Amino acid sequence: MKITAARVIVCCPGRNFVTLKIETDQGLTGLGDATLNGRELAVASYLNDHVIPCLIGRDAHQIEDLWQYLYKGAYWRRGPVTMSAIAAVDTALWDLKAKAAGLPLYQLLGGRSRSRVLVYGHANGRDIEHTVDEVLRHRDMGFQAIRAQSGVPGLDKVYGVGQGGFYEPADASLPSEHDWSSEKYLRHTPALFAAVREAVGPDVHLLHDAHHRLTPIEAARLGKALEPFHLFWLEDATPAENPQAFALIRQHTTTPLAVGEVFNSLWDCKTLIEQQWIDYIRTTVVHAGGISHLRRIADLAALYQVRTGCHGATDLSPVCIGAALHFDTWVPNFGIQEYMPHTEATLAVFPHDYRFEQGFMYCGETPGHGVDIDEALAARYPYQRAYLPVNRLQHDGTLWSW
Ligand code: CS2
Ligand code: MG
């Protein structure tokens, strides 16, 4: 099955997406997501100008050799742009191989390990009361796991809190600047979970994303303060460039820790997993080198009883979510999958064979990963430059993690 053509489709049905489409001499096509929020065109160029010329004429069945070719052959290894580009090719090739075999992707990975995929939903509110209402609304929608994020008194904008329902942080043609105060957040967040746990009871899994904003000792303090509320996980409690930071957090709290959505390779995860400093690895198909590399990360994690908790925000396209659900259906050390519903406009551009039902998601039996793209419809939504915000400390304007 020879690759005869490949092209990058950039569209913006509510937010920007970058999709790679590979065509073959057997008339089969494969799709891969290459969306890197706020840096979309960098990956599109990497694919168009550097990767696609190398694909034409190659055997689409040689997934592993092509992965190694694009990884080692680049000389300049890793990083979000390179690994998102490799991920798009890898995902499209797995889609093609599964279509050529006439099988849904999870079958090629080794078949089902579970009948359905536990997902968590996003409940966010202006304040504690509004967030409690949103958590209860998600519980009533059937979610058994809910992430709670709320506004913080004294801060105008905080991560995860949108203006009603749909939340897209990349919202401006230049980065908007937000104020941050860890002290205000640390005072507020335990009170939030006291109210949420009180309202929702013991059986619903509760999750929270600290979104990389705390120092290691602040993260230890938060983890400890949240222990009475038995969180499923505390996510990205501190930036993870320095894995040792998590040793300090571990010393002080048993709150489970999740990390990895900004990781691009096994090397970013290795120390945290081997040292048992995390409980869930959040790497996902589009930013961690595709299905081939994500499997390696999951296999290492399994040795240490670390489970998967793939990133699934709306800036990951339905192509990524479709492929991730097949991965989740197969992976033995599955933990949970993030689920943020895309807009109707996005779902129309990406016809897909997966569904949400009562707190779980189900991938379909369509050969491949089950997601396609309507190119004519996509063409109606041209790219619009959009950046993620930046954070500055409220008291002196110091640039901080967003
Ligand atoms: C977040 C993301 O869903 C999450 O866990 O951390 O929404 C993240 O902010 C975006 O993907 C950034 O593009
Ligand atoms: Mg996150």
PDB file of C-alpha atoms in Angstrom, residues 64-326:
ATOM      1  CA  GLU A  64       7.368   1.564  12.960  1.00  0.00           C
ATOM      2  CA  ASP A  65      10.085   2.203  10.389  1.00  0.00           C
ATOM      3  CA  LEU A  66       8.442   5.487   9.374  1.00  0.00           C
ATOM      4  CA  TRP A  67       8.162   6.496  13.038  1.00  0.00           C
ATOM      5  CA  GLN A  68      11.858   5.860  13.597  1.00  0.00           C
ATOM      6  CA  TYR A  69      12.664   7.559  10.262  1.00  0.00           C
ATOM      7  CA  LEU A  70      10.854  10.738  11.295  1.00  0.00           C
ATOM      8  CA  TYR A  71      12.167  10.649  14.889  1.00  0.00           C
ATOM      9  CA  LYS A  72      15.842   9.668  14.468  1.00  0.00           C
ATOM     10  CA  GLY A  73      15.992  10.961  10.910  1.00  0.00           C
ATOM     11  CA  ALA A  74      15.078  14.480  12.036  1.00  0.00           C
ATOM     12  CA  TYR A  75      18.361  14.588  13.998  1.00  0.00           C
ATOM     13  CA  TRP A  76      16.674  17.269  16.167  1.00  0.00           C
ATOM     14  CA  ARG A  77      14.577  14.938  18.325  1.00  0.00           C
ATOM     15  CA  ARG A  78      11.477  15.519  20.508  1.00  0.00           C
ATOM     16  CA  GLY A  79       9.663  18.749  21.315  1.00  0.00           C
ATOM     17  CA  PRO A  80       5.952  19.611  20.857  1.00  0.00           C
ATOM     18  CA  VAL A  81       6.118  20.557  17.153  1.00  0.00           C
ATOM     19  CA  THR A  82       8.150  17.560  15.989  1.00  0.00           C
ATOM     20  CA  MET A  83       6.230  15.057  18.103  1.00  0.00           C
ATOM     21  CA  SER A  84       2.828  16.429  17.027  1.00  0.00           C
ATOM     22  CA  ALA A  85       3.885  16.099  13.387  1.00  0.00           C
ATOM     23  CA  ILE A  86       5.119  12.533  13.941  1.00  0.00           C
ATOM     24  CA  ALA A  87       1.890  11.801  15.839  1.00  0.00           C
ATOM     25  CA  ALA A  88      -0.230  12.905  12.879  1.00  0.00           C
ATOM     26  CA  VAL A  89       1.635  10.605  10.482  1.00  0.00           C
ATOM     27  CA  ASP A  90       1.569   7.686  12.943  1.00  0.00           C
ATOM     28  CA  THR A  91      -2.154   8.042  13.660  1.00  0.00           C
ATOM     29  CA  ALA A  92      -2.979   8.266   9.939  1.00  0.00           C
ATOM     30  CA  LEU A  93      -0.920   5.135   9.225  1.00  0.00           C
ATOM     31  CA  TRP A  94      -2.643   3.146  12.007  1.00  0.00           C
ATOM     32  CA  ASP A  95      -5.984   4.359  10.594  1.00  0.00           C
ATOM     33  CA  LEU A  96      -4.891   3.102   7.152  1.00  0.00           C
ATOM     34  CA  LYS A  97      -3.598  -0.253   8.395  1.00  0.00           C
ATOM     35  CA  ALA A  98      -6.848  -0.884  10.304  1.00  0.00           C
ATOM     36  CA  LYS A  99      -8.926   0.094   7.267  1.00  0.00           C
ATOM     37  CA  ALA A 100      -6.821  -2.189   5.048  1.00  0.00           C
ATOM     38  CA  ALA A 101      -7.465  -5.004   7.551  1.00  0.00           C
ATOM     39  CA  GLY A 102     -11.155  -4.101   7.733  1.00  0.00           C
ATOM     40  CA  LEU A 103     -10.905  -3.806  11.524  1.00  0.00           C
ATOM     41  CA  PRO A 104     -11.541  -1.115  14.148  1.00  0.00           C
ATOM     42  CA  LEU A 105      -8.186   0.153  15.446  1.00  0.00           C
ATOM     43  CA  TYR A 106      -8.501  -1.352  18.951  1.00  0.00           C
ATOM     44  CA  GLN A 107      -8.500  -4.819  17.356  1.00  0.00           C
ATOM     45  CA  LEU A 108      -5.057  -4.150  15.819  1.00  0.00           C
ATOM     46  CA  LEU A 109      -3.772  -3.019  19.203  1.00  0.00           C
ATOM     47  CA  GLY A 110      -4.750  -6.321  20.780  1.00  0.00           C
ATOM     48  CA  GLY A 111      -8.513  -6.209  21.174  1.00  0.00           C
ATOM     49  CA  ARG A 112     -10.809  -5.060  23.931  1.00  0.00           C
ATOM     50  CA  SER A 113      -9.661  -4.874  27.553  1.00  0.00           C
ATOM     51  CA  ARG A 114     -12.977  -3.302  28.564  1.00  0.00           C
ATOM     52  CA  SER A 115     -16.518  -2.854  27.298  1.00  0.00           C
ATOM     53  CA  ARG A 116     -16.548   0.954  27.680  1.00  0.00           C
ATOM     54  CA  VAL A 117     -14.297   3.884  28.547  1.00  0.00           C
ATOM     55  CA  LEU A 118     -14.768   5.791  31.835  1.00  0.00           C
ATOM     56  CA  VAL A 119     -14.533   9.525  31.169  1.00  0.00           C
ATOM     57  CA  TYR A 120     -14.530  12.635  33.310  1.00  0.00           C
ATOM     58  CA  GLY A 121     -16.438  15.788  32.505  1.00  0.00           C
ATOM     59  CA  HIS A 122     -15.659  19.428  33.222  1.00  0.00           C
ATOM     60  CA  ALA A 123     -17.747  21.317  35.752  1.00  0.00           C
ATOM     61  CA  ASN A 124     -16.694  24.893  36.262  1.00  0.00           C
ATOM     62  CA  GLY A 125     -18.327  27.892  37.939  1.00  0.00           C
ATOM     63  CA  ARG A 126     -17.861  31.563  38.816  1.00  0.00           C
ATOM     64  CA  ASP A 127     -17.802  30.699  42.519  1.00  0.00           C
ATOM     65  CA  ILE A 128     -18.212  27.743  44.869  1.00  0.00           C
ATOM     66  CA  GLU A 129     -22.007  27.756  44.738  1.00  0.00           C
ATOM     67  CA  HIS A 130     -22.120  27.888  40.915  1.00  0.00           C
ATOM     68  CA  THR A 131     -19.478  25.136  40.677  1.00  0.00           C
ATOM     69  CA  VAL A 132     -21.458  22.879  43.043  1.00  0.00           C
ATOM     70  CA  ASP A 133     -24.504  23.346  40.793  1.00  0.00           C
ATOM     71  CA  GLU A 134     -22.433  22.477  37.737  1.00  0.00           C
ATOM     72  CA  VAL A 135     -21.007  19.354  39.419  1.00  0.00           C
ATOM     73  CA  LEU A 136     -24.524  18.195  40.301  1.00  0.00           C
ATOM     74  CA  ARG A 137     -25.664  18.910  36.731  1.00  0.00           C
ATOM     75  CA  HIS A 138     -22.846  16.721  35.379  1.00  0.00           C
ATOM     76  CA  ARG A 139     -23.701  13.985  37.891  1.00  0.00           C
ATOM     77  CA  ASP A 140     -27.262  14.076  36.645  1.00  0.00           C
ATOM     78  CA  MET A 141     -25.944  13.716  33.064  1.00  0.00           C
ATOM     79  CA  GLY A 142     -24.489  10.392  34.193  1.00  0.00           C
ATOM     80  CA  PHE A 143     -20.862  11.372  34.797  1.00  0.00           C
ATOM     81  CA  GLN A 144     -19.248   9.184  37.468  1.00  0.00           C
ATOM     82  CA  ALA A 145     -16.112  11.357  37.421  1.00  0.00           C
ATOM     83  CA  ILE A 146     -16.176  15.148  37.381  1.00  0.00           C
ATOM     84  CA  ARG A 147     -13.418  17.751  37.328  1.00  0.00           C
ATOM     85  CA  ALA A 148     -14.287  20.846  39.351  1.00  0.00           C
ATOM     86  CA  GLN A 149     -12.724  24.266  38.652  1.00  0.00           C
ATOM     87  CA  SER A 150     -14.057  27.527  40.067  1.00  0.00           C
ATOM     88  CA  GLY A 151     -13.412  31.241  40.031  1.00  0.00           C
ATOM     89  CA  VAL A 152     -11.170  32.460  42.878  1.00  0.00           C
ATOM     90  CA  PRO A 153     -12.163  35.546  44.915  1.00  0.00           C
ATOM     91  CA  GLY A 154      -9.802  38.414  44.030  1.00  0.00           C
ATOM     92  CA  LEU A 155      -8.756  36.999  40.654  1.00  0.00           C
ATOM     93  CA  ASP A 156     -10.553  38.122  37.456  1.00  0.00           C
ATOM     94  CA  LYS A 157      -9.793  35.062  35.354  1.00  0.00           C
ATOM     95  CA  VAL A 158      -8.546  31.611  36.343  1.00  0.00           C
ATOM     96  CA  TYR A 159      -7.887  28.504  34.286  1.00  0.00           C
ATOM     97  CA  GLY A 160     -10.819  26.323  33.418  1.00  0.00           C
ATOM     98  CA  VAL A 161     -13.610  28.791  34.152  1.00  0.00           C
ATOM     99  CA  GLY A 162     -15.452  29.853  30.990  1.00  0.00           C
ATOM    100  CA  GLN A 163     -18.400  32.097  30.283  1.00  0.00           C
ATOM    101  CA  GLY A 164     -21.082  29.329  30.470  1.00  0.00           C
ATOM    102  CA  GLY A 165     -20.558  25.821  28.976  1.00  0.00           C
ATOM    103  CA  PHE A 166     -17.973  25.859  26.181  1.00  0.00           C
ATOM    104  CA  TYR A 167     -14.473  26.875  27.333  1.00  0.00           C
ATOM    105  CA  GLU A 168     -11.712  27.708  24.837  1.00  0.00           C
ATOM    106  CA  PRO A 169      -8.679  29.387  26.431  1.00  0.00           C
ATOM    107  CA  ALA A 170      -7.017  30.348  23.112  1.00  0.00           C
ATOM    108  CA  ASP A 171      -9.310  33.313  22.736  1.00  0.00           C
ATOM    109  CA  ALA A 172      -7.342  36.258  21.329  1.00  0.00           C
ATOM    110  CA  SER A 173      -5.161  37.200  18.343  1.00  0.00           C
ATOM    111  CA  LEU A 174      -2.465  38.173  20.862  1.00  0.00           C
ATOM    112  CA  PRO A 175      -1.970  36.518  24.279  1.00  0.00           C
ATOM    113  CA  SER A 176      -4.301  38.004  26.919  1.00  0.00           C
ATOM    114  CA  GLU A 177      -2.634  38.607  30.289  1.00  0.00           C
ATOM    115  CA  HIS A 178      -4.206  37.222  33.477  1.00  0.00           C
ATOM    116  CA  ASP A 179      -3.374  37.947  37.118  1.00  0.00           C
ATOM    117  CA  TRP A 180      -2.402  35.086  39.424  1.00  0.00           C
ATOM    118  CA  SER A 181      -2.085  34.667  43.186  1.00  0.00           C
ATOM    119  CA  SER A 182      -1.223  31.219  44.559  1.00  0.00           C
ATOM    120  CA  GLU A 183      -2.113  32.394  48.066  1.00  0.00           C
ATOM    121  CA  LYS A 184      -5.685  33.345  47.088  1.00  0.00           C
ATOM    122  CA  TYR A 185      -6.068  30.069  45.157  1.00  0.00           C
ATOM    123  CA  LEU A 186      -4.657  27.939  48.022  1.00  0.00           C
ATOM    124  CA  ARG A 187      -7.015  29.555  50.526  1.00  0.00           C
ATOM    125  CA  HIS A 188     -10.013  28.964  48.231  1.00  0.00           C
ATOM    126  CA  THR A 189      -9.585  25.505  46.714  1.00  0.00           C
ATOM    127  CA  PRO A 190      -9.969  23.321  49.848  1.00  0.00           C
ATOM    128  CA  ALA A 191     -13.208  25.187  50.613  1.00  0.00           C
ATOM    129  CA  LEU A 192     -14.394  24.448  47.074  1.00  0.00           C
ATOM    130  CA  PHE A 193     -13.852  20.689  47.483  1.00  0.00           C
ATOM    131  CA  ALA A 194     -15.374  20.670  50.967  1.00  0.00           C
ATOM    132  CA  ALA A 195     -18.575  22.058  49.449  1.00  0.00           C
ATOM    133  CA  VAL A 196     -18.483  19.865  46.334  1.00  0.00           C
ATOM    134  CA  ARG A 197     -17.822  16.613  48.257  1.00  0.00           C
ATOM    135  CA  GLU A 198     -20.559  17.555  50.758  1.00  0.00           C
ATOM    136  CA  ALA A 199     -23.041  18.116  47.911  1.00  0.00           C
ATOM    137  CA  VAL A 200     -22.197  15.182  45.637  1.00  0.00           C
ATOM    138  CA  GLY A 201     -21.487  12.509  48.284  1.00  0.00           C
ATOM    139  CA  PRO A 202     -18.747   9.840  48.441  1.00  0.00           C
ATOM    140  CA  ASP A 203     -19.362   7.884  45.218  1.00  0.00           C
ATOM    141  CA  VAL A 204     -18.551  10.423  42.493  1.00  0.00           C
ATOM    142  CA  HIS A 205     -14.881  10.692  41.492  1.00  0.00           C
ATOM    143  CA  LEU A 206     -13.646  14.271  41.830  1.00  0.00           C
ATOM    144  CA  LEU A 207     -10.696  15.689  39.906  1.00  0.00           C
ATOM    145  CA  HIS A 208      -8.908  19.053  39.880  1.00  0.00           C
ATOM    146  CA  ASP A 209      -6.352  20.701  37.587  1.00  0.00           C
ATOM    147  CA  ALA A 210      -3.871  23.050  39.293  1.00  0.00           C
ATOM    148  CA  HIS A 211      -2.600  23.746  35.772  1.00  0.00           C
ATOM    149  CA  HIS A 212       1.138  23.991  36.539  1.00  0.00           C
ATOM    150  CA  ARG A 213       0.785  27.094  38.787  1.00  0.00           C
ATOM    151  CA  LEU A 214       2.151  26.071  42.175  1.00  0.00           C
ATOM    152  CA  THR A 215       5.660  25.703  43.517  1.00  0.00           C
ATOM    153  CA  PRO A 216       6.488  22.199  44.788  1.00  0.00           C
ATOM    154  CA  ILE A 217       5.873  23.070  48.449  1.00  0.00           C
ATOM    155  CA  GLU A 218       2.613  24.906  47.584  1.00  0.00           C
ATOM    156  CA  ALA A 219       1.541  21.803  45.642  1.00  0.00           C
ATOM    157  CA  ALA A 220       2.382  19.651  48.683  1.00  0.00           C
ATOM    158  CA  ARG A 221       0.270  21.971  50.840  1.00  0.00           C
ATOM    159  CA  LEU A 222      -2.690  21.746  48.433  1.00  0.00           C
ATOM    160  CA  GLY A 223      -2.440  17.981  48.090  1.00  0.00           C
ATOM    161  CA  LYS A 224      -2.487  17.628  51.875  1.00  0.00           C
ATOM    162  CA  ALA A 225      -5.396  20.068  52.297  1.00  0.00           C
ATOM    163  CA  LEU A 226      -7.442  18.124  49.723  1.00  0.00           C
ATOM    164  CA  GLU A 227      -6.857  14.697  51.309  1.00  0.00           C
ATOM    165  CA  PRO A 228     -10.124  14.720  53.296  1.00  0.00           C
ATOM    166  CA  PHE A 229     -12.060  14.985  50.013  1.00  0.00           C
ATOM    167  CA  HIS A 230     -10.477  11.889  48.416  1.00  0.00           C
ATOM    168  CA  LEU A 231      -9.759  13.275  44.975  1.00  0.00           C
ATOM    169  CA  PHE A 232      -9.347  10.867  42.042  1.00  0.00           C
ATOM    170  CA  TRP A 233      -6.405  13.058  41.103  1.00  0.00           C
ATOM    171  CA  LEU A 234      -4.736  16.460  41.444  1.00  0.00           C
ATOM    172  CA  GLU A 235      -3.379  17.357  38.007  1.00  0.00           C
ATOM    173  CA  ASP A 236      -0.287  19.312  36.973  1.00  0.00           C
ATOM    174  CA  ALA A 237       0.253  20.469  40.566  1.00  0.00           C
ATOM    175  CA  THR A 238       3.616  22.015  39.637  1.00  0.00           C
ATOM    176  CA  PRO A 239       5.560  22.378  36.350  1.00  0.00           C
ATOM    177  CA  ALA A 240       7.184  19.033  35.606  1.00  0.00           C
ATOM    178  CA  GLU A 241      10.394  20.006  33.799  1.00  0.00           C
ATOM    179  CA  ASN A 242      12.143  19.079  37.054  1.00  0.00           C
ATOM    180  CA  PRO A 243      10.726  15.626  38.033  1.00  0.00           C
ATOM    181  CA  GLN A 244      12.356  15.826  41.505  1.00  0.00           C
ATOM    182  CA  ALA A 245       9.750  18.452  42.394  1.00  0.00           C
ATOM    183  CA  PHE A 246       7.261  15.573  42.689  1.00  0.00           C
ATOM    184  CA  ALA A 247       9.402  13.777  45.263  1.00  0.00           C
ATOM    185  CA  LEU A 248       8.737  16.717  47.584  1.00  0.00           C
ATOM    186  CA  ILE A 249       4.979  16.603  46.921  1.00  0.00           C
ATOM    187  CA  ARG A 250       4.954  12.842  47.545  1.00  0.00           C
ATOM    188  CA  GLN A 251       6.620  13.318  50.898  1.00  0.00           C
ATOM    189  CA  HIS A 252       3.656  15.350  52.124  1.00  0.00           C
ATOM    190  CA  THR A 253       0.493  13.954  50.569  1.00  0.00           C
ATOM    191  CA  THR A 254      -1.318  10.795  49.437  1.00  0.00           C
ATOM    192  CA  THR A 255      -3.586  12.719  47.042  1.00  0.00           C
ATOM    193  CA  PRO A 256      -3.102  10.920  43.679  1.00  0.00           C
ATOM    194  CA  LEU A 257      -1.080  12.921  41.147  1.00  0.00           C
ATOM    195  CA  ALA A 258      -1.610  13.175  37.382  1.00  0.00           C
ATOM    196  CA  VAL A 259       0.867  14.729  34.950  1.00  0.00           C
ATOM    197  CA  GLY A 260       1.776  14.627  31.293  1.00  0.00           C
ATOM    198  CA  GLU A 261      -0.523  16.529  28.940  1.00  0.00           C
ATOM    199  CA  VAL A 262       2.374  18.775  27.883  1.00  0.00           C
ATOM    200  CA  PHE A 263       4.807  15.854  27.605  1.00  0.00           C
ATOM    201  CA  ASN A 264       5.930  14.801  24.148  1.00  0.00           C
ATOM    202  CA  SER A 265       7.909  11.630  24.717  1.00  0.00           C
ATOM    203  CA  LEU A 266       8.666   8.664  26.952  1.00  0.00           C
ATOM    204  CA  TRP A 267      11.742  10.549  28.171  1.00  0.00           C
ATOM    205  CA  ASP A 268       9.555  13.239  29.761  1.00  0.00           C
ATOM    206  CA  CYS A 269       7.651  10.555  31.710  1.00  0.00           C
ATOM    207  CA  LYS A 270      10.406   8.059  32.598  1.00  0.00           C
ATOM    208  CA  THR A 271      11.698   9.396  35.948  1.00  0.00           C
ATOM    209  CA  LEU A 272       8.263  10.354  37.312  1.00  0.00           C
ATOM    210  CA  ILE A 273       6.955   6.853  36.527  1.00  0.00           C
ATOM    211  CA  GLU A 274      10.008   4.889  37.674  1.00  0.00           C
ATOM    212  CA  GLN A 275      10.160   6.840  40.973  1.00  0.00           C
ATOM    213  CA  GLN A 276       6.422   6.255  41.575  1.00  0.00           C
ATOM    214  CA  TRP A 277       6.017  10.044  41.926  1.00  0.00           C
ATOM    215  CA  ILE A 278       2.795  10.046  39.879  1.00  0.00           C
ATOM    216  CA  ASP A 279      -0.284   7.812  39.645  1.00  0.00           C
ATOM    217  CA  TYR A 280      -1.670   8.775  36.256  1.00  0.00           C
ATOM    218  CA  ILE A 281       0.115   9.627  33.009  1.00  0.00           C
ATOM    219  CA  ARG A 282      -1.785  12.164  30.873  1.00  0.00           C
ATOM    220  CA  THR A 283       0.129  11.919  27.599  1.00  0.00           C
ATOM    221  CA  THR A 284      -2.117  11.679  24.561  1.00  0.00           C
ATOM    222  CA  VAL A 285      -2.053  10.564  20.927  1.00  0.00           C
ATOM    223  CA  VAL A 286      -1.545  13.965  19.254  1.00  0.00           C
ATOM    224  CA  HIS A 287       1.269  15.425  21.413  1.00  0.00           C
ATOM    225  CA  ALA A 288       3.200  12.284  22.405  1.00  0.00           C
ATOM    226  CA  GLY A 289       4.187  10.817  19.061  1.00  0.00           C
ATOM    227  CA  GLY A 290       0.999   8.989  18.132  1.00  0.00           C
ATOM    228  CA  ILE A 291      -0.345   5.524  18.949  1.00  0.00           C
ATOM    229  CA  SER A 292       3.078   3.845  18.514  1.00  0.00           C
ATOM    230  CA  HIS A 293       4.789   5.997  21.149  1.00  0.00           C
ATOM    231  CA  LEU A 294       1.813   6.264  23.501  1.00  0.00           C
ATOM    232  CA  ARG A 295       1.790   2.450  23.714  1.00  0.00           C
ATOM    233  CA  ARG A 296       5.422   2.517  24.868  1.00  0.00           C
ATOM    234  CA  ILE A 297       4.627   5.097  27.533  1.00  0.00           C
ATOM    235  CA  ALA A 298       1.672   3.005  28.735  1.00  0.00           C
ATOM    236  CA  ASP A 299       3.769  -0.169  28.807  1.00  0.00           C
ATOM    237  CA  LEU A 300       6.427   1.497  30.983  1.00  0.00           C
ATOM    238  CA  ALA A 301       3.728   2.924  33.246  1.00  0.00           C
ATOM    239  CA  ALA A 302       2.153  -0.514  33.654  1.00  0.00           C
ATOM    240  CA  LEU A 303       5.369  -1.821  35.244  1.00  0.00           C
ATOM    241  CA  TYR A 304       4.831   0.707  38.075  1.00  0.00           C
ATOM    242  CA  GLN A 305       1.039   0.415  38.311  1.00  0.00           C
ATOM    243  CA  VAL A 306       0.716   3.928  36.885  1.00  0.00           C
ATOM    244  CA  ARG A 307      -2.470   4.207  34.846  1.00  0.00           C
ATOM    245  CA  THR A 308      -3.381   6.223  31.788  1.00  0.00           C
ATOM    246  CA  GLY A 309      -5.467   9.399  31.993  1.00  0.00           C
ATOM    247  CA  CYS A 310      -5.247  10.764  28.462  1.00  0.00           C
ATOM    248  CA  HIS A 311      -5.639  14.479  27.849  1.00  0.00           C
ATOM    249  CA  GLY A 312      -8.856  15.180  25.952  1.00  0.00           C
ATOM    250  CA  ALA A 313      -9.526  18.911  25.887  1.00  0.00           C
ATOM    251  CA  THR A 314     -11.368  20.519  22.958  1.00  0.00           C
ATOM    252  CA  ASP A 315      -8.131  21.732  21.384  1.00  0.00           C
ATOM    253  CA  LEU A 316      -7.446  18.080  20.576  1.00  0.00           C
ATOM    254  CA  SER A 317      -9.490  17.323  17.491  1.00  0.00           C
ATOM    255  CA  PRO A 318     -12.121  14.570  17.128  1.00  0.00           C
ATOM    256  CA  VAL A 319      -9.476  12.640  15.147  1.00  0.00           C
ATOM    257  CA  CYS A 320      -7.304  12.539  18.286  1.00  0.00           C
ATOM    258  CA  ILE A 321     -10.281  11.680  20.515  1.00  0.00           C
ATOM    259  CA  GLY A 322     -11.379   8.886  18.152  1.00  0.00           C
ATOM    260  CA  ALA A 323      -7.884   7.353  18.143  1.00  0.00           C
ATOM    261  CA  ALA A 324      -7.567   7.838  21.919  1.00  0.00           C
ATOM    262  CA  LEU A 325     -10.820   5.940  22.562  1.00  0.00           C
ATOM    263  CA  HIS A 326      -9.484   2.946  20.606  1.00  0.00           C
TER     264      HIS A 326
END
